[in-house]
Amino acid sequence: MLLNEELQAIQRGEQGDEMARVLNTLVMYGEAFGAERMVKITGKMGHVVIGTGSLTWKPVFDLMDRLIKGGALPKQSFTTDPRGIEDNVPVGFAERMMFKLIFSNQKRMEKEWKKMGIKDDNAYTCTAYMDEVGNIPQRGDILGWAESSAVSYANSVLGARCNRNSGILELMSNILGYVPEFGLLTDEGRKADWVIEIKCEKLPEPQLLGSAIGFKCIEDVPYIKGLDRFLGTELDQNARDYLKDMGAASASNGSVGLYHVENLTPEAKDLGESLIKDGAGHFVIDEAEIARVKASYPVAWTSEGDPQMAFAGCPHFSLNQLIDWTGRLERGLEKNGRDTLTIPTIFCAAPDVRDRFEKEYPEEAGKLRKMGVTVSGLCPLSYTSNPLTDKVRIITSSNKLRYYSKARFYSEAELVEIVTGGKLS
Amino acid sequence: MTKTFNGRVVVPGRIDAEALVTHGGFNTLASLKTAGSFLNKKGEIQDHNNAELYGKLMPGKALCLPETIGSTTGGMVLYCAACMGVGPSCMLFSKKADTLAVAGAVLTYNWSDHPIVLVDDLGEEFLETVKEGDRIRVYEDGKVEVEGK
């Protein structure tokens, strides 16, 4: 790989041994993908995937200490993935003690992040691109982010350029201020390998559609036709929320880091079908395919019985979604003649989004509290890494949470029906 | 009977290990999220979506796979598993390896004493041939020998 003078000096050790090793790591990574040069990160902020001080990740925190001691610090501020637990979430004594144990590196990690220049104490979310959080890359920006759902959103909805970088590598990219140029950073790498044609009669739930796309495309780039019939041709908040959830699902069943939606996402709007590679595959998704995907999900509960807890907001809800779901629950309770939900229900959202919701929509926030909903900034995946909470019969409308835990998947409509006391048909 | 395949070396090394095989994508986070901690000291694979690997032991195995999928913690989780002694000894890909797997192996090579050897592009026939428990020998030049049980 050809390095510019600045990087050659780093490689010679002029900024210390750790900086040289950071560079060599990124060069080795890039060369595996044929990168011929490093390009400067142009996004204003980074995003890293490490928000939980998990016991298992001690080697990461040891490495972070080593970088700090060696003076290898990020060039820019950054946001990070959510914390694993918050005090406002209802858990028993034993579960809370277990959380203290399995997240025993939390304080250490947060201290390290402060030394490295994290944006602020509220910067713990997987949806840092929400207006309230403010880490919003511009179209064409070069990023060194990790977090599969955020990379997918930044590439597809915002038109930034970012590979699916791993945890630690994204931190090192931030430290160096450069990333190797390959894959989704290049025009050729952003072309579609698949045309996915949506032939559903109604708009499918985003997490199910994303799941179907992920199963089919794995790590390829899809060009999706037929979604604009439902979402329109402008990226309004409803469309952005839909794509956020769809993209997250396609990045957990598969590794989709970029998708184009015909007439809607920025590159598809500008470049149209010229984004489709010659010889691209073709796949139709209809109601039958969506039903097949849903039926393929394993039920991993460890005991029989009714649901005991519900999670929604993975990836974290937007303000728009918090308001929308408040209405859905309200209507469900009214229909089923109840005042409160049947089981504790957690809605997950960025701390900054939650704060705005509580401040500017106190009526809705009050309704949720009265129904039995906790709005939390936690990561439900991390929550279920506790062996005691993982035994709880959790239901969720998140494909991502379903994949990484024993939580049982229900569609959004089914989940609302269950928690408001209705019966599934 | 021994069959030989040639792949591309991403992280070099010489390995002699038992094969663990998945024909679907390997979700690193779902598989190894607690590996090495008191919750899963033995490094049991915990991805309930992967019937071929669920419940099997990872440490020291030659993991034979088409690709990794899922969370971008993937490379970091591989790095942690290697540092805690519960990682695979090598990862052998039938396809070109993805960014997360390469990141994990590159991190172990540059920042730990337990590098995970990575050879990719071994071809579809490799995954059609190799069976769980086969003896695998990997050489520095990317040659991989599969010796059936």
XYZ file of N, CA, C and O in Angstrom, chain B residues 72-145:
296
model
N -21.009 -5.991 14.125
C -19.646 -5.509 13.888
C -18.773 -5.604 15.142
O -17.627 -5.158 15.118
N -19.303 -6.198 16.198
C -18.405 -6.568 17.298
C -17.582 -7.794 16.896
O -16.662 -8.175 17.620
N -17.920 -8.416 15.756
C -17.329 -9.704 15.367
C -15.823 -9.812 15.535
O -15.338 -10.738 16.196
N -15.080 -8.896 14.956
C -13.623 -8.979 15.028
C -13.122 -8.823 16.456
O -12.183 -9.500 16.885
N -13.781 -7.938 17.180
C -13.411 -7.696 18.571
C -13.669 -8.940 19.428
O -12.868 -9.288 20.308
N -14.789 -9.607 19.155
C -15.129 -10.821 19.906
C -14.101 -11.919 19.611
O -13.674 -12.645 20.516
N -13.681 -12.023 18.354
C -12.632 -13.004 18.019
C -11.337 -12.675 18.761
O -10.657 -13.559 19.281
N -10.998 -11.383 18.798
C -9.792 -10.950 19.501
C -9.865 -11.342 20.978
O -8.918 -11.892 21.548
N -11.027 -11.072 21.592
C -11.191 -11.403 23.021
C -11.106 -12.912 23.234
O -10.457 -13.387 24.164
N -11.784 -13.660 22.360
C -11.777 -15.118 22.509
C -10.343 -15.645 22.401
O -9.934 -16.519 23.182
N -9.570 -15.100 21.461
C -8.183 -15.542 21.306
C -7.367 -15.211 22.563
O -6.638 -16.056 23.088
N -7.527 -13.980 23.065
C -6.762 -13.565 24.257
C -7.126 -14.417 25.475
O -6.304 -14.630 26.359
N -8.374 -14.877 25.532
C -8.831 -15.658 26.691
C -8.668 -17.157 26.478
O -9.128 -17.961 27.280
N -8.048 -17.530 25.369
C -7.744 -18.945 25.135
C -8.932 -19.781 24.691
O -8.898 -21.007 24.801
N -9.975 -19.154 24.169
C -11.143 -19.931 23.729
C -11.467 -19.680 22.249
O -12.562 -19.994 21.799
N -10.510 -19.123 21.525
C -10.746 -18.867 20.106
C -10.393 -20.076 19.248
O -9.786 -21.042 19.729
N -10.738 -20.021 17.978
C -10.290 -21.071 17.064
C -8.795 -20.901 16.807
O -8.259 -19.800 16.957
N -8.126 -21.980 16.406
C -6.703 -21.838 16.059
C -6.566 -21.209 14.680
O -5.594 -20.512 14.406
N -7.539 -21.507 13.825
C -7.499 -20.904 12.495
C -8.910 -20.811 11.937
O -9.827 -21.489 12.416
N -9.081 -19.933 10.943
C -10.353 -19.808 10.241
C -10.073 -20.045 8.763
O -9.218 -19.372 8.175
N -10.788 -20.998 8.201
C -10.554 -21.411 6.826
C -11.829 -21.164 6.033
O -12.852 -21.819 6.252
N -11.759 -20.210 5.113
C -12.943 -19.760 4.375
C -12.983 -20.366 2.975
O -11.978 -20.344 2.266
N -14.152 -20.819 2.594
C -14.314 -21.265 1.205
C -14.345 -20.051 0.274
O -13.855 -20.110 -0.847
N -14.942 -18.936 0.764
C -15.027 -17.701 -0.035
C -13.919 -16.741 0.403
O -13.129 -17.064 1.269
N -13.956 -15.526 -0.144
C -13.079 -14.462 0.363
C -13.586 -14.082 1.744
O -14.800 -13.937 1.943
N -12.698 -13.904 2.693
C -13.116 -13.560 4.053
C -13.693 -12.151 4.094
O -13.308 -11.284 3.309
N -14.616 -11.925 5.005
C -15.290 -10.632 5.159
C -14.495 -9.726 6.100
O -13.550 -10.163 6.766
N -14.934 -8.477 6.185
C -14.168 -7.473 6.953
C -14.056 -7.814 8.442
O -13.028 -7.537 9.064
N -15.102 -8.398 9.002
C -15.082 -8.636 10.451
C -14.116 -9.758 10.813
O -13.363 -9.656 11.792
N -14.137 -10.816 10.029
C -13.228 -11.935 10.299
C -11.780 -11.495 10.096
O -10.902 -11.796 10.919
N -11.542 -10.771 9.021
C -10.174 -10.303 8.760
C -9.718 -9.386 9.894
O -8.593 -9.511 10.409
N -10.612 -8.497 10.322
C -10.256 -7.584 11.421
C -9.860 -8.373 12.666
O -8.842 -8.077 13.305
N -10.658 -9.383 12.999
C -10.366 -10.182 14.200
C -9.008 -10.847 14.093
O -8.186 -10.786 15.023
N -8.749 -11.479 12.963
C -7.482 -12.195 12.805
C -6.299 -11.216 12.794
O -5.265 -11.468 13.415
N -6.479 -10.092 12.114
C -5.405 -9.086 12.042
C -5.125 -8.502 13.441
O -3.968 -8.271 13.817
N -6.176 -8.288 14.197
C -5.986 -7.790 15.574
C -5.199 -8.794 16.411
O -4.285 -8.423 17.151
N -5.548 -10.069 16.305
C -4.819 -11.071 17.111
C -3.353 -11.140 16.670
O -2.471 -11.353 17.494
N -3.088 -10.951 15.402
C -1.720 -11.029 14.870
C -0.879 -9.853 15.373
O 0.293 -10.022 15.725
N -1.493 -8.671 15.408
C -0.723 -7.463 15.748
C -0.717 -7.112 17.237
O 0.153 -6.383 17.676
N -1.716 -7.594 17.990
C -1.882 -7.103 19.355
C -1.980 -8.201 20.407
O -2.265 -7.897 21.568
N -1.808 -9.471 20.024
C -1.902 -10.512 21.058
C -0.822 -11.563 20.822
O -0.137 -11.553 19.800
N -0.714 -12.473 21.777
C 0.247 -13.576 21.637
C -0.430 -14.818 21.067
O 0.160 -15.896 21.052
N -1.678 -14.675 20.661
C -2.437 -15.850 20.200
C -3.060 -15.574 18.836
O -4.289 -15.486 18.713
N -2.243 -15.413 17.796
C -2.824 -15.095 16.487
C -3.726 -16.198 15.947
O -3.416 -17.378 16.094
N -4.838 -15.771 15.347
C -5.712 -16.713 14.651
C -5.266 -16.708 13.184
O -5.317 -15.664 12.513
N -4.816 -17.867 12.720
C -4.389 -17.989 11.314
C -5.628 -17.902 10.424
O -6.681 -18.473 10.744
N -5.533 -17.151 9.335
C -6.695 -17.017 8.443
C -6.272 -17.278 6.987
O -5.401 -16.601 6.464
N -6.916 -18.260 6.406
C -6.717 -18.574 4.981
C -8.087 -18.542 4.330
O -9.039 -19.124 4.866
N -8.197 -17.857 3.191
C -9.522 -17.777 2.555
C -9.457 -18.220 1.101
O -8.410 -18.658 0.611
N -10.601 -18.143 0.448
C -10.693 -18.449 -0.986
C -10.298 -19.904 -1.288
O -9.689 -20.184 -2.320
N -10.683 -20.812 -0.423
C -10.316 -22.224 -0.596
C -11.248 -22.939 -1.571
O -10.984 -24.070 -1.973
N -12.347 -22.301 -1.923
C -13.254 -22.878 -2.918
C -14.385 -23.686 -2.302
O -14.281 -24.179 -1.176
N -15.453 -23.824 -3.068
C -16.642 -24.532 -2.557
C -16.354 -25.992 -2.245
O -16.918 -26.577 -1.321
N -15.470 -26.578 -3.039
C -15.175 -27.996 -2.836
C -14.582 -28.253 -1.446
O -14.771 -29.330 -0.866
N -13.876 -27.247 -0.944
C -13.295 -27.385 0.399
C -14.396 -27.659 1.436
O -14.313 -28.598 2.223
N -15.446 -26.826 1.383
C -16.528 -27.001 2.370
C -17.355 -28.245 2.091
O -17.972 -28.800 2.993
N -17.379 -28.688 0.826
C -18.100 -29.927 0.510
C -17.316 -31.142 1.010
O -17.889 -32.177 1.324
N -16.011 -30.982 1.119
C -15.133 -32.103 1.492
C -14.970 -32.238 3.002
O -15.082 -33.342 3.551
N -14.697 -31.125 3.659
C -14.303 -31.192 5.066
C -15.495 -31.562 5.959
O -16.620 -31.111 5.752
N -15.224 -32.433 6.928
C -16.256 -32.873 7.867
C -15.783 -32.586 9.296
O -14.575 -32.586 9.568
N -16.737 -32.412 10.171
C -16.396 -32.164 11.568
C -15.512 -33.303 12.096
O -15.795 -34.477 11.846
N -14.460 -32.940 12.766
C -13.567 -33.935 13.352
C -12.413 -34.332 12.442
O -11.470 -34.994 12.890
N -12.456 -33.928 11.161
C -11.325 -34.210 10.273
C -10.060 -33.530 10.822
O -10.137 -32.482 11.471
N -8.906 -34.133 10.493
C -7.649 -33.490 10.901
C -7.246 -32.485 9.821
O -7.221 -32.823 8.636
N -6.940 -31.283 10.265
C -6.598 -30.203 9.328
C -5.167 -29.770 9.583
O -4.776 -29.496 10.718
N -4.404 -29.693 8.511
C -3.049 -29.126 8.626
C -2.963 -27.911 7.704
O -3.295 -28.002 6.514
N -2.551 -26.794 8.284
C -2.442 -25.540 7.529
C -0.966 -25.154 7.467
O -0.258 -25.242 8.476
N -0.509 -24.730 6.312
C 0.890 -24.338 6.127
C 0.986 -22.837 5.832
O -0.003 -22.210 5.432
N 2.183 -22.302 5.996
C 2.395 -20.842 5.862
C 2.048 -20.316 4.468
O 1.744 -19.143 4.293
N 2.137 -21.186 3.468
C 1.888 -20.719 2.096
C 0.410 -20.819 1.698
O 0.077 -20.594 0.537
N -0.459 -21.172 2.634
C -1.889 -21.247 2.332
C -2.363 -22.634 1.921
O -3.534 -22.819 1.582
N -1.439 -23.613 1.976
C -1.853 -24.992 1.664
C -2.604 -25.565 2.862
O -2.166 -25.425 4.014
N -3.742 -26.203 2.577
C -4.563 -26.785 3.650
C -4.801 -28.255 3.318
O -5.314 -28.580 2.243
N -4.405 -29.133 4.245
C -4.651 -30.565 4.048
C -5.803 -31.016 4.930
O -5.852 -30.684 6.123
